[in-house]
Amino acid sequence: MSTTQSERLRELLEPLIASQGLDLEEIAVDSVGRRRVLSVVVDSDTGADLDRIADVSRALSAKLDETDAMGEGEYTLEVGTPGAERSLTQHRHYVRATDRLVRFQLHEGGELVARILAVDEDGLDLEVPGVKGRRPTTRRLPFGDIDKARVQVEFNRKDTKNDSQTEHDNKTEEEEA
């Protein structure tokens, strides 16, 4: 997609997406055979459920139909969210990834996998998992030290908040017995 077309589409669609309470994350136009596919990725601090995605998809489709932003010819509009293993490129992405496990590629080389505890204007407070039975440690990581960052999918994470609540509930039941 040419920069001019990308900028035009962003200028056209971003206000409409913002009016739906979402952020425009990415726009891409790809050729698939004879057809073109316009992919739009949206997100918000509270996430985007299927109803919100459907609403914004209808609004974008109507807006694109009334303009010539996609030019002549057929195209398919796809609207979705960034996905589970999203790249973190903007401050709001890091805020949204608070309490998530992230793989960081560092400018000075090397890699770090840690959980984001807090985000401020200068960087991140992280919890680095312990190795071989050691306790986790905390670390400060300035944004300037980060080359790339990507959220990691966790399948077996223990939810310590729920575990604490379960222990409390069990103690209460034992006390009542």
GROMACS .gro file of N, CA, C and O in nm, residues 86-91 93-95 97-119 123-129 139-152:
model
  212
   86ARG      N    1   0.048  -0.970   2.057
   86ARG     CA    2   0.066  -0.843   1.991
   86ARG      C    3   0.201  -0.782   2.020
   86ARG      O    4   0.258  -0.800   2.127
   87SER      N    5   0.251  -0.705   1.924
   87SER     CA    6   0.372  -0.626   1.945
   87SER      C    7   0.333  -0.500   2.020
   87SER      O    8   0.226  -0.443   1.997
   88LEU      N    9   0.420  -0.458   2.108
   88LEU     CA   10   0.398  -0.336   2.185
   88LEU      C   11   0.485  -0.226   2.124
   88LEU      O   12   0.608  -0.237   2.126
   89THR      N   13   0.422  -0.125   2.068
   89THR     CA   14   0.497  -0.021   1.999
   89THR      C   15   0.466   0.119   2.052
   89THR      O   16   0.542   0.211   2.025
   90GLN      N   17   0.357   0.134   2.124
   90GLN     CA   18   0.319   0.266   2.175
   90GLN      C   19   0.294   0.257   2.324
   90GLN      O   20   0.265   0.150   2.378
   91HIS      N   21   0.300   0.371   2.391
   91HIS     CA   22   0.282   0.376   2.536
   91HIS      C   23   0.153   0.307   2.578
   91HIS      O   24   0.150   0.228   2.673
   93HIS      N   25  -0.001   0.066   2.447
   93HIS     CA   26   0.010  -0.079   2.436
   93HIS      C   27   0.069  -0.137   2.564
   93HIS      O   28   0.024  -0.241   2.612
   94TYR      N   29   0.171  -0.072   2.618
   94TYR     CA   30   0.234  -0.119   2.742
   94TYR      C   31   0.136  -0.109   2.858
   94TYR      O   32   0.128  -0.200   2.941
   95VAL      N   33   0.060  -0.001   2.863
   95VAL     CA   34  -0.040   0.015   2.969
   95VAL      C   35  -0.142  -0.097   2.962
   95VAL      O   36  -0.178  -0.158   3.063
   97ALA      N   37  -0.096  -0.386   2.850
   97ALA     CA   38  -0.031  -0.514   2.876
   97ALA      C   39   0.011  -0.529   3.022
   97ALA      O   40   0.078  -0.626   3.057
   98THR      N   41  -0.029  -0.436   3.108
   98THR     CA   42   0.004  -0.447   3.250
   98THR      C   43  -0.049  -0.580   3.303
   98THR      O   44  -0.160  -0.620   3.273
   99ASP      N   45   0.035  -0.649   3.378
   99ASP     CA   46   0.009  -0.780   3.437
   99ASP      C   47   0.023  -0.894   3.336
   99ASP      O   48  -0.009  -1.008   3.366
  100ARG      N   49   0.074  -0.864   3.217
  100ARG     CA   50   0.097  -0.967   3.115
  100ARG      C   51   0.246  -0.997   3.106
  100ARG      O   52   0.331  -0.913   3.135
  101LEU      N   53   0.278  -1.118   3.062
  101LEU     CA   54   0.415  -1.159   3.039
  101LEU      C   55   0.457  -1.111   2.901
  101LEU      O   56   0.384  -1.129   2.803
  102VAL      N   57   0.576  -1.048   2.892
  102VAL     CA   58   0.622  -0.988   2.767
  102VAL      C   59   0.767  -1.030   2.741
  102VAL      O   60   0.847  -1.038   2.833
  103ARG      N   61   0.797  -1.056   2.614
  103ARG     CA   62   0.934  -1.086   2.572
  103ARG      C   63   0.991  -0.957   2.512
  103ARG      O   64   0.938  -0.904   2.415
  104PHE      N   65   1.100  -0.908   2.573
  104PHE     CA   66   1.166  -0.785   2.530
  104PHE      C   67   1.296  -0.819   2.457
  104PHE      O   68   1.374  -0.899   2.506
  105GLN      N   69   1.316  -0.758   2.341
  105GLN     CA   70   1.446  -0.758   2.274
  105GLN      C   71   1.509  -0.625   2.313
  105GLN      O   72   1.449  -0.518   2.292
  106LEU      N   73   1.629  -0.629   2.369
  106LEU     CA   74   1.693  -0.508   2.420
  106LEU      C   75   1.790  -0.450   2.317
  106LEU      O   76   1.851  -0.524   2.240
  107HIS      N   77   1.802  -0.316   2.316
  107HIS     CA   78   1.892  -0.248   2.222
  107HIS      C   79   2.035  -0.298   2.233
  107HIS      O   80   2.103  -0.315   2.134
  108GLU      N   81   2.081  -0.319   2.354
  108GLU     CA   82   2.220  -0.360   2.375
  108GLU      C   83   2.240  -0.509   2.349
  108GLU      O   84   2.345  -0.565   2.378
  109GLY      N   85   2.140  -0.573   2.297
  109GLY     CA   86   2.146  -0.717   2.272
  109GLY      C   87   2.085  -0.792   2.389
  109GLY      O   88   2.068  -0.738   2.497
  110GLY      N   89   2.050  -0.911   2.367
  110GLY     CA   90   1.991  -0.991   2.472
  110GLY      C   91   1.839  -0.982   2.472
  110GLY      O   92   1.778  -0.905   2.399
  111GLU      N   93   1.784  -1.064   2.557
  111GLU     CA   94   1.639  -1.080   2.563
  111GLU      C   95   1.599  -1.088   2.710
  111GLU      O   96   1.675  -1.137   2.793
  112LEU      N   97   1.480  -1.042   2.740
  112LEU     CA   98   1.428  -1.046   2.875
  112LEU      C   99   1.282  -1.084   2.867
  112LEU      O  100   1.207  -1.028   2.786
  113VAL      N  101   1.240  -1.181   2.948
  113VAL     CA  102   1.099  -1.215   2.958
  113VAL      C  103   1.057  -1.178   3.099
  113VAL      O  104   1.116  -1.224   3.197
  114ALA      N  105   0.956  -1.091   3.109
  114ALA     CA  106   0.914  -1.042   3.240
  114ALA      C  107   0.768  -0.998   3.234
  114ALA      O  108   0.713  -0.975   3.126
  115ARG      N  109   0.708  -0.985   3.352
  115ARG     CA  110   0.570  -0.940   3.364
  115ARG      C  111   0.568  -0.789   3.392
  115ARG      O  112   0.642  -0.742   3.477
  116ILE      N  113   0.486  -0.716   3.320
  116ILE     CA  114   0.475  -0.572   3.342
  116ILE      C  115   0.391  -0.548   3.468
  116ILE      O  116   0.275  -0.592   3.475
  117LEU      N  117   0.449  -0.478   3.565
  117LEU     CA  118   0.379  -0.445   3.688
  117LEU      C  119   0.319  -0.305   3.682
  117LEU      O  120   0.208  -0.283   3.732
  118ALA      N  121   0.395  -0.211   3.626
  118ALA     CA  122   0.349  -0.071   3.619
  118ALA      C  123   0.416  -0.002   3.502
  118ALA      O  124   0.526  -0.041   3.459
  119VAL      N  125   0.349   0.101   3.450
  119VAL     CA  126   0.399   0.177   3.337
  119VAL      C  127   0.389   0.325   3.371
  119VAL      O  128   0.286   0.369   3.423
  123GLY      N  129   0.927   0.452   3.159
  123GLY     CA  130   0.957   0.311   3.141
  123GLY      C  131   0.863   0.220   3.217
  123GLY      O  132   0.750   0.258   3.250
  124LEU      N  133   0.914   0.100   3.246
  124LEU     CA  134   0.832  -0.007   3.303
  124LEU      C  135   0.892  -0.059   3.433
  124LEU      O  136   1.014  -0.069   3.446
  125ASP      N  137   0.806  -0.098   3.525
  125ASP     CA  138   0.846  -0.177   3.640
  125ASP      C  139   0.806  -0.320   3.607
  125ASP      O  140   0.691  -0.346   3.572
  126LEU      N  141   0.904  -0.411   3.616
  126LEU     CA  142   0.883  -0.549   3.574
  126LEU      C  143   0.906  -0.646   3.688
  126LEU      O  144   0.982  -0.618   3.781
  127GLU      N  145   0.842  -0.762   3.675
  127GLU     CA  146   0.871  -0.876   3.762
  127GLU      C  147   0.934  -0.982   3.673
  127GLU      O  148   0.871  -1.032   3.580
  128VAL      N  149   1.061  -1.013   3.705
  128VAL     CA  150   1.134  -1.115   3.629
  128VAL      C  151   1.115  -1.248   3.702
  128VAL      O  152   1.148  -1.258   3.820
  129PRO      N  153   1.060  -1.350   3.635
  129PRO     CA  154   1.037  -1.479   3.701
  129PRO      C  155   1.167  -1.538   3.755
  129PRO      O  156   1.273  -1.523   3.694
  139ARG      N  157   1.253  -0.528   3.841
  139ARG     CA  158   1.351  -0.456   3.761
  139ARG      C  159   1.284  -0.337   3.695
  139ARG      O  160   1.168  -0.344   3.656
  140ARG      N  161   1.358  -0.231   3.681
  140ARG     CA  162   1.312  -0.112   3.608
  140ARG      C  163   1.370  -0.119   3.467
  140ARG      O  164   1.490  -0.146   3.450
  141LEU      N  165   1.288  -0.096   3.365
  141LEU     CA  166   1.334  -0.098   3.226
  141LEU      C  167   1.289   0.030   3.157
  141LEU      O  168   1.170   0.050   3.132
  142PRO      N  169   1.384   0.120   3.126
  142PRO     CA  170   1.348   0.242   3.053
  142PRO      C  171   1.304   0.209   2.910
  142PRO      O  172   1.356   0.114   2.849
  143PHE      N  173   1.212   0.287   2.856
  143PHE     CA  174   1.165   0.263   2.719
  143PHE      C  175   1.281   0.267   2.619
  143PHE      O  176   1.281   0.195   2.521
  144GLY      N  177   1.380   0.352   2.646
  144GLY     CA  178   1.494   0.366   2.556
  144GLY      C  179   1.577   0.240   2.541
  144GLY      O  180   1.652   0.225   2.445
  145ASP      N  181   1.566   0.147   2.636
  145ASP     CA  182   1.641   0.022   2.630
  145ASP      C  183   1.571  -0.087   2.549
  145ASP      O  184   1.627  -0.192   2.524
  146ILE      N  185   1.446  -0.061   2.509
  146ILE     CA  186   1.365  -0.163   2.442
  146ILE      C  187   1.375  -0.147   2.291
  146ILE      O  188   1.348  -0.041   2.236
  147ASP      N  189   1.414  -0.256   2.224
  147ASP     CA  190   1.415  -0.259   2.078
  147ASP      C  191   1.280  -0.308   2.027
  147ASP      O  192   1.217  -0.246   1.942
  148LYS      N  193   1.234  -0.423   2.080
  148LYS     CA  194   1.105  -0.480   2.044
  148LYS      C  195   1.043  -0.541   2.169
  148LYS      O  196   1.114  -0.587   2.259
  149ALA      N  197   0.911  -0.549   2.170
  149ALA     CA  198   0.841  -0.613   2.281
  149ALA      C  199   0.717  -0.682   2.226
  149ALA      O  200   0.646  -0.626   2.142
  150ARG      N  201   0.692  -0.804   2.274
  150ARG     CA  202   0.576  -0.881   2.228
  150ARG      C  203   0.516  -0.955   2.346
  150ARG      O  204   0.584  -1.022   2.421
  151VAL      N  205   0.383  -0.942   2.359
  151VAL     CA  206   0.310  -1.013   2.464
  151VAL      C  207   0.322  -1.163   2.441
  151VAL      O  208   0.317  -1.210   2.327
  152GLN      N  209   0.337  -1.239   2.548
  152GLN     CA  210   0.347  -1.384   2.541
  152GLN      C  211   0.216  -1.448   2.588
  152GLN      O  212   0.153  -1.397   2.681
   0.00000   0.00000   0.00000
